[in-house]
Amino acid sequence: MFITFEGIDGCGKSTQLRLLGEYLKEKGFDVLSLREPGGLPLSEKVREILLTSEEKIHPITELLLFEASRSHLVNNTIVPELKAGKAILCDRFFDSTTVYQGYGRGLDLELIHNLNDMATLGITPDLTFFLDLDYEQAMQRCGKREKDRIEQSGRAFYDKLIAGFRELSERFPERIVRISTNDEIENVHGKIVQTVNSKFNIK
Ligand code: TYD
Protein backbone atom coordinates (compact mmCIF):
# COMPACT_ATOMS: atom_id res chain seq x y z
CA MET A 1 0.00 0.00 0.00
CA PHE A 2 1.41 3.35 -1.03
CA ILE A 3 -0.51 6.53 -0.16
CA THR A 4 0.67 10.09 -0.71
CA PHE A 5 -0.56 13.43 0.63
CA GLU A 6 -0.42 16.57 -1.48
CA GLY A 7 -1.46 20.20 -1.24
CA ILE A 8 -0.01 23.63 -0.62
CA ASP A 9 2.02 24.44 2.47
CA GLY A 10 -0.23 24.73 5.53
CA CYS A 11 -3.04 22.56 4.12
CA GLY A 12 -2.83 20.06 6.99
CA LYS A 13 -1.03 17.20 5.24
CA SER A 14 1.29 16.29 8.07
CA THR A 15 -1.51 16.09 10.65
CA GLN A 16 -3.70 13.96 8.40
CA LEU A 17 -0.80 11.69 7.49
CA ARG A 18 -0.05 11.11 11.17
CA LEU A 19 -3.70 10.36 11.98
CA LEU A 20 -4.03 7.92 9.08
CA GLY A 21 -0.78 6.24 10.17
CA GLU A 22 -2.16 5.73 13.67
CA TYR A 23 -5.41 4.34 12.25
CA LEU A 24 -3.62 1.88 9.95
CA LYS A 25 -1.34 0.71 12.79
CA GLU A 26 -4.42 -0.05 14.88
CA LYS A 27 -5.70 -2.10 11.96
CA GLY A 28 -2.49 -4.15 12.04
CA PHE A 29 -0.55 -2.56 9.16
CA ASP A 30 3.20 -2.14 9.34
CA VAL A 31 3.28 1.60 8.60
CA LEU A 32 6.23 3.63 7.34
CA SER A 33 5.80 7.41 7.19
CA LEU A 34 8.07 9.40 4.90
CA ARG A 35 8.36 12.94 3.65
CA GLU A 36 9.65 14.52 0.47
CA PRO A 37 12.11 15.97 0.05
CA GLY A 38 13.84 13.98 2.80
CA GLY A 39 13.53 10.64 4.53
CA LEU A 40 17.18 9.56 4.37
CA PRO A 41 20.35 11.44 5.38
CA LEU A 42 21.29 12.25 1.77
CA SER A 43 17.75 13.35 0.91
CA GLU A 44 17.57 15.42 4.10
CA LYS A 45 20.77 17.21 3.03
CA VAL A 46 19.20 18.00 -0.35
CA ARG A 47 16.09 19.20 1.51
CA GLU A 48 18.24 21.55 3.57
CA ILE A 49 19.76 23.01 0.38
CA LEU A 50 16.35 23.39 -1.27
CA LEU A 51 14.63 25.06 1.65
CA THR A 52 17.34 27.24 3.11
CA SER A 53 19.85 28.07 0.37
CA GLU A 54 20.65 31.76 0.17
CA GLU A 55 22.20 31.29 -3.26
CA LYS A 56 19.82 31.89 -6.13
CA ILE A 57 18.61 28.50 -7.42
CA HIS A 58 17.55 28.22 -11.08
CA PRO A 59 14.18 26.41 -11.56
CA ILE A 60 15.93 23.60 -13.50
CA THR A 61 18.46 23.16 -10.69
CA GLU A 62 15.59 23.10 -8.23
CA LEU A 63 13.79 20.47 -10.31
CA LEU A 64 16.87 18.25 -10.54
CA LEU A 65 17.54 18.49 -6.80
CA PHE A 66 13.96 17.40 -6.00
CA GLU A 67 14.31 14.51 -8.45
CA ALA A 68 17.72 13.53 -7.05
CA SER A 69 16.31 13.40 -3.55
CA ARG A 70 13.33 11.36 -4.81
CA SER A 71 15.44 8.91 -6.78
CA HIS A 72 17.53 8.21 -3.68
CA LEU A 73 14.47 7.65 -1.49
CA VAL A 74 12.73 5.45 -4.07
CA ASN A 75 15.73 3.18 -4.64
CA ASN A 76 16.81 2.87 -1.04
CA THR A 77 13.56 2.92 0.87
CA ILE A 78 10.32 2.91 -1.09
CA VAL A 79 11.07 -0.05 -3.39
CA PRO A 80 12.48 -2.38 -0.70
CA GLU A 81 9.91 -1.43 1.94
CA LEU A 82 6.97 -1.91 -0.43
CA LYS A 83 8.40 -5.32 -1.32
CA ALA A 84 8.63 -6.08 2.41
CA GLY A 85 4.89 -5.40 2.68
CA LYS A 86 4.98 -2.03 4.45
CA ALA A 87 2.13 0.44 4.18
CA ILE A 88 3.96 3.59 3.08
CA LEU A 89 2.52 7.04 3.70
CA CYS A 90 4.45 9.86 2.06
CA ASP A 91 4.10 13.59 2.69
CA ARG A 92 4.40 14.81 -0.95
CA PHE A 93 5.65 12.82 -3.96
CA PHE A 94 5.92 13.47 -7.70
CA ASP A 95 2.65 15.44 -7.93
CA SER A 96 4.38 18.18 -5.91
CA THR A 97 7.03 18.46 -8.61
CA THR A 98 4.43 18.61 -11.38
CA VAL A 99 2.62 21.35 -9.51
CA TYR A 100 5.42 23.41 -7.90
CA GLN A 101 8.04 23.20 -10.65
CA GLY A 102 5.57 22.78 -13.54
CA TYR A 103 2.46 24.88 -12.83
CA GLY A 104 4.30 27.09 -10.32
CA ARG A 105 7.70 27.76 -11.86
CA GLY A 106 6.47 27.21 -15.43
CA LEU A 107 8.81 24.38 -16.46
CA ASP A 108 7.77 22.07 -19.27
CA LEU A 109 5.25 19.51 -17.99
CA GLU A 110 6.42 16.77 -20.31
CA LEU A 111 10.02 17.17 -19.17
CA ILE A 112 8.81 16.92 -15.57
CA HIS A 113 6.71 13.88 -16.36
CA ASN A 114 9.77 12.13 -17.84
CA LEU A 115 12.01 13.03 -14.91
CA ASN A 116 9.34 11.96 -12.43
CA ASP A 117 9.13 8.65 -14.22
CA MET A 118 12.88 8.21 -14.10
CA ALA A 119 13.19 9.10 -10.41
CA THR A 120 10.26 6.94 -9.29
CA LEU A 121 11.12 3.95 -11.52
CA GLY A 122 7.54 4.27 -12.68
CA ILE A 123 6.09 3.74 -9.20
CA THR A 124 2.73 5.50 -8.79
CA PRO A 125 0.88 5.79 -5.48
CA ASP A 126 -2.21 3.60 -5.07
CA LEU A 127 -3.99 6.61 -3.66
CA THR A 128 -3.22 10.32 -3.33
CA PHE A 129 -5.06 12.75 -1.08
CA PHE A 130 -5.06 16.31 -2.33
CA LEU A 131 -5.92 18.42 0.71
CA ASP A 132 -7.46 21.54 -0.72
CA LEU A 133 -7.34 24.87 1.11
CA ASP A 134 -7.40 28.51 0.00
CA TYR A 135 -4.24 30.59 0.14
CA GLU A 136 -5.44 32.87 3.00
CA GLN A 137 -6.50 29.99 5.21
CA ALA A 138 -3.31 28.06 4.53
CA MET A 139 -1.13 31.05 5.38
CA GLN A 140 -3.13 31.63 8.55
CA ARG A 141 -2.42 28.06 9.57
CA CYS A 142 1.27 28.47 8.82
CA GLY A 143 1.04 31.26 11.40
CA LYS A 144 4.06 33.33 12.20
CA ARG A 145 6.65 30.61 11.69
CA GLU A 146 9.42 31.73 9.40
CA LYS A 147 8.75 30.99 5.73
CA ASP A 148 11.21 28.71 3.91
CA ARG A 149 12.72 29.61 0.51
CA ILE A 150 9.82 28.17 -1.50
CA GLU A 151 7.10 29.57 0.75
CA GLN A 152 8.49 33.04 0.10
CA SER A 153 7.31 32.81 -3.53
CA GLY A 154 4.15 34.87 -2.95
CA ARG A 155 0.42 34.86 -3.60
CA ALA A 156 0.39 34.55 -7.42
CA PHE A 157 2.64 31.48 -7.17
CA TYR A 158 0.26 29.83 -4.68
CA ASP A 159 -2.76 30.53 -6.87
CA LYS A 160 -1.00 28.64 -9.67
CA LEU A 161 -0.28 25.76 -7.30
CA ILE A 162 -3.89 25.47 -6.16
CA ALA A 163 -5.10 25.55 -9.77
CA GLY A 164 -2.47 22.93 -10.67
CA PHE A 165 -3.46 20.52 -7.91
CA ARG A 166 -7.15 20.94 -8.80
CA GLU A 167 -6.44 20.23 -12.45
CA LEU A 168 -4.41 17.12 -11.62
CA SER A 169 -7.18 15.78 -9.38
CA GLU A 170 -9.61 16.22 -12.27
CA ARG A 171 -7.26 14.50 -14.72
CA PHE A 172 -6.59 11.51 -12.46
CA PRO A 173 -9.82 11.04 -10.49
CA GLU A 174 -9.14 7.32 -9.93
CA ARG A 175 -5.98 8.04 -7.99
CA ILE A 176 -6.26 11.58 -6.64
CA VAL A 177 -8.99 12.28 -4.12
CA ARG A 178 -9.60 15.95 -3.40
CA ILE A 179 -10.74 16.78 0.11
CA SER A 180 -11.35 20.28 1.42
CA THR A 181 -9.50 20.89 4.67
CA ASN A 182 -11.58 23.95 5.50
CA ASP A 183 -13.22 21.70 8.08
CA GLU A 184 -12.56 20.09 11.48
CA ILE A 185 -9.49 17.84 11.61
CA GLU A 186 -11.67 14.90 12.72
CA ASN A 187 -14.08 15.31 9.79
CA VAL A 188 -11.25 15.38 7.28
CA HIS A 189 -9.71 12.33 8.95
CA GLY A 190 -13.09 10.56 8.75
CA LYS A 191 -13.30 11.14 4.99
CA ILE A 192 -9.74 9.90 4.50
CA VAL A 193 -10.42 6.74 6.52
CA GLN A 194 -13.60 6.08 4.58
CA THR A 195 -11.75 6.36 1.26
CA VAL A 196 -8.88 4.14 2.43
CA ASN A 197 -11.25 1.51 3.84
CA SER A 198 -13.15 1.24 0.63
CA LYS A 199 -10.06 1.28 -1.62
CA PHE A 200 -8.21 -1.42 0.33
CA ASN A 201 -11.21 -3.38 1.65
CA ILE A 202 -10.45 -2.65 5.29
CA LYS A 203 -13.24 -3.63 7.69
P1 TYD B 1 7.98 21.31 3.63
O1 TYD B 1 8.46 22.10 4.78
O2 TYD B 1 8.05 19.83 3.69
O3 TYD B 1 6.54 21.79 3.28
P2 TYD B 1 5.24 21.10 3.72
O4 TYD B 1 5.38 20.80 5.19
O5 TYD B 1 4.18 22.08 3.41
O6 TYD B 1 5.17 19.83 2.88
O7 TYD B 1 8.78 21.84 2.37
C1 TYD B 1 8.70 21.27 1.17
C2 TYD B 1 8.65 22.39 0.18
O8 TYD B 1 9.16 21.92 -1.06
C3 TYD B 1 7.21 22.82 -0.09
O9 TYD B 1 7.17 24.23 -0.23
C4 TYD B 1 6.91 22.19 -1.42
C5 TYD B 1 8.23 22.11 -2.10
N1 TYD B 1 8.36 21.00 -3.07
C6 TYD B 1 8.56 21.31 -4.41
O10 TYD B 1 8.61 22.49 -4.80
N2 TYD B 1 8.72 20.28 -5.31
C7 TYD B 1 8.72 18.97 -4.91
O11 TYD B 1 8.87 18.06 -5.76
C8 TYD B 1 8.51 18.67 -3.52
C9 TYD B 1 8.51 17.27 -3.04
C10 TYD B 1 8.35 19.74 -2.62
Tab-separated table of C-alpha atoms in Angstrom, residues 35-194:
chain	number	residue	atom	x	y	z
A	35	ARG	CA	8.362	12.938	3.646
A	36	GLU	CA	9.653	14.517	0.466
A	37	PRO	CA	12.108	15.971	0.054
A	38	GLY	CA	13.839	13.982	2.795
A	39	GLY	CA	13.526	10.645	4.533
A	40	LEU	CA	17.175	9.559	4.372
A	41	PRO	CA	20.346	11.440	5.383
A	42	LEU	CA	21.290	12.254	1.771
A	43	SER	CA	17.752	13.352	0.909
A	44	GLU	CA	17.575	15.424	4.099
A	45	LYS	CA	20.771	17.213	3.025
A	46	VAL	CA	19.202	17.999	-0.355
A	47	ARG	CA	16.090	19.203	1.507
A	48	GLU	CA	18.237	21.548	3.569
A	49	ILE	CA	19.760	23.014	0.381
A	50	LEU	CA	16.354	23.389	-1.268
A	51	LEU	CA	14.630	25.056	1.652
A	52	THR	CA	17.345	27.240	3.107
A	53	SER	CA	19.851	28.073	0.369
A	54	GLU	CA	20.650	31.756	0.170
A	55	GLU	CA	22.201	31.295	-3.260
A	56	LYS	CA	19.823	31.886	-6.133
A	57	ILE	CA	18.615	28.500	-7.420
A	58	HIS	CA	17.547	28.222	-11.081
A	59	PRO	CA	14.183	26.406	-11.560
A	60	ILE	CA	15.934	23.597	-13.497
A	61	THR	CA	18.464	23.164	-10.690
A	62	GLU	CA	15.593	23.100	-8.227
A	63	LEU	CA	13.791	20.468	-10.311
A	64	LEU	CA	16.870	18.252	-10.541
A	65	LEU	CA	17.537	18.495	-6.804
A	66	PHE	CA	13.963	17.400	-6.000
A	67	GLU	CA	14.312	14.506	-8.453
A	68	ALA	CA	17.724	13.532	-7.050
A	69	SER	CA	16.313	13.402	-3.553
A	70	ARG	CA	13.332	11.364	-4.814
A	71	SER	CA	15.444	8.908	-6.785
A	72	HIS	CA	17.534	8.210	-3.682
A	73	LEU	CA	14.474	7.650	-1.491
A	74	VAL	CA	12.726	5.449	-4.067
A	75	ASN	CA	15.725	3.177	-4.644
A	76	ASN	CA	16.811	2.870	-1.045
A	77	THR	CA	13.560	2.924	0.873
A	78	ILE	CA	10.321	2.910	-1.094
A	79	VAL	CA	11.071	-0.046	-3.387
A	80	PRO	CA	12.485	-2.382	-0.705
A	81	GLU	CA	9.907	-1.427	1.937
A	82	LEU	CA	6.967	-1.906	-0.427
A	83	LYS	CA	8.401	-5.316	-1.316
A	84	ALA	CA	8.631	-6.079	2.410
A	85	GLY	CA	4.894	-5.395	2.681
A	86	LYS	CA	4.983	-2.030	4.446
A	87	ALA	CA	2.131	0.442	4.183
A	88	ILE	CA	3.960	3.591	3.078
A	89	LEU	CA	2.524	7.044	3.699
A	90	CYS	CA	4.448	9.861	2.060
A	91	ASP	CA	4.101	13.587	2.690
A	92	ARG	CA	4.401	14.811	-0.952
A	93	PHE	CA	5.649	12.820	-3.958
A	94	PHE	CA	5.925	13.466	-7.700
A	95	ASP	CA	2.648	15.444	-7.932
A	96	SER	CA	4.377	18.182	-5.910
A	97	THR	CA	7.031	18.457	-8.611
A	98	THR	CA	4.431	18.607	-11.380
A	99	VAL	CA	2.617	21.349	-9.510
A	100	TYR	CA	5.421	23.413	-7.896
A	101	GLN	CA	8.041	23.202	-10.647
A	102	GLY	CA	5.570	22.782	-13.543
A	103	TYR	CA	2.465	24.876	-12.833
A	104	GLY	CA	4.301	27.095	-10.323
A	105	ARG	CA	7.702	27.763	-11.864
A	106	GLY	CA	6.466	27.207	-15.430
A	107	LEU	CA	8.813	24.377	-16.456
A	108	ASP	CA	7.771	22.068	-19.274
A	109	LEU	CA	5.245	19.513	-17.988
A	110	GLU	CA	6.424	16.766	-20.312
A	111	LEU	CA	10.019	17.169	-19.167
A	112	ILE	CA	8.812	16.924	-15.565
A	113	HIS	CA	6.709	13.878	-16.360
A	114	ASN	CA	9.766	12.127	-17.844
A	115	LEU	CA	12.012	13.030	-14.912
A	116	ASN	CA	9.336	11.956	-12.428
A	117	ASP	CA	9.126	8.647	-14.217
A	118	MET	CA	12.883	8.210	-14.100
A	119	ALA	CA	13.191	9.103	-10.414
A	120	THR	CA	10.261	6.944	-9.292
A	121	LEU	CA	11.124	3.954	-11.519
A	122	GLY	CA	7.538	4.265	-12.678
A	123	ILE	CA	6.089	3.736	-9.201
A	124	THR	CA	2.732	5.496	-8.790
A	125	PRO	CA	0.877	5.791	-5.484
A	126	ASP	CA	-2.210	3.596	-5.074
A	127	LEU	CA	-3.993	6.615	-3.660
A	128	THR	CA	-3.220	10.318	-3.327
A	129	PHE	CA	-5.063	12.750	-1.082
A	130	PHE	CA	-5.064	16.313	-2.333
A	131	LEU	CA	-5.923	18.417	0.709
A	132	ASP	CA	-7.456	21.543	-0.718
A	133	LEU	CA	-7.338	24.868	1.109
A	134	ASP	CA	-7.404	28.510	-0.003
A	135	TYR	CA	-4.245	30.594	0.142
A	136	GLU	CA	-5.437	32.868	2.997
A	137	GLN	CA	-6.498	29.993	5.208
A	138	ALA	CA	-3.310	28.056	4.526
A	139	MET	CA	-1.127	31.047	5.376
A	140	GLN	CA	-3.132	31.635	8.548
A	141	ARG	CA	-2.421	28.064	9.571
A	142	CYS	CA	1.273	28.469	8.825
A	143	GLY	CA	1.041	31.265	11.405
A	144	LYS	CA	4.057	33.333	12.200
A	145	ARG	CA	6.646	30.611	11.691
A	146	GLU	CA	9.420	31.733	9.401
A	147	LYS	CA	8.749	30.995	5.726
A	148	ASP	CA	11.205	28.711	3.908
A	149	ARG	CA	12.715	29.606	0.515
A	150	ILE	CA	9.824	28.165	-1.495
A	151	GLU	CA	7.103	29.568	0.748
A	152	GLN	CA	8.489	33.039	0.099
A	153	SER	CA	7.308	32.808	-3.526
A	154	GLY	CA	4.149	34.866	-2.950
A	155	ARG	CA	0.417	34.856	-3.600
A	156	ALA	CA	0.395	34.549	-7.415
A	157	PHE	CA	2.636	31.479	-7.167
A	158	TYR	CA	0.264	29.830	-4.684
A	159	ASP	CA	-2.761	30.528	-6.865
A	160	LYS	CA	-1.004	28.644	-9.673
A	161	LEU	CA	-0.278	25.757	-7.301
A	162	ILE	CA	-3.886	25.468	-6.161
A	163	ALA	CA	-5.104	25.554	-9.774
A	164	GLY	CA	-2.473	22.933	-10.668
A	165	PHE	CA	-3.464	20.522	-7.912
A	166	ARG	CA	-7.148	20.942	-8.800
A	167	GLU	CA	-6.438	20.230	-12.454
A	168	LEU	CA	-4.408	17.124	-11.619
A	169	SER	CA	-7.183	15.778	-9.381
A	170	GLU	CA	-9.608	16.217	-12.275
A	171	ARG	CA	-7.257	14.497	-14.716
A	172	PHE	CA	-6.586	11.510	-12.459
A	173	PRO	CA	-9.823	11.035	-10.488
A	174	GLU	CA	-9.141	7.321	-9.932
A	175	ARG	CA	-5.981	8.037	-7.992
A	176	ILE	CA	-6.256	11.578	-6.639
A	177	VAL	CA	-8.989	12.279	-4.122
A	178	ARG	CA	-9.599	15.948	-3.405
A	179	ILE	CA	-10.736	16.779	0.113
A	180	SER	CA	-11.347	20.278	1.424
A	181	THR	CA	-9.501	20.893	4.674
A	182	ASN	CA	-11.576	23.948	5.495
A	183	ASP	CA	-13.221	21.697	8.081
A	184	GLU	CA	-12.556	20.090	11.478
A	185	ILE	CA	-9.488	17.836	11.605
A	186	GLU	CA	-11.668	14.901	12.719
A	187	ASN	CA	-14.081	15.312	9.788
A	188	VAL	CA	-11.251	15.375	7.276
A	189	HIS	CA	-9.714	12.329	8.945
A	190	GLY	CA	-13.089	10.560	8.747
A	191	LYS	CA	-13.299	11.140	4.992
A	192	ILE	CA	-9.741	9.904	4.499
A	193	VAL	CA	-10.419	6.739	6.516
A	194	GLN	CA	-13.604	6.079	4.576
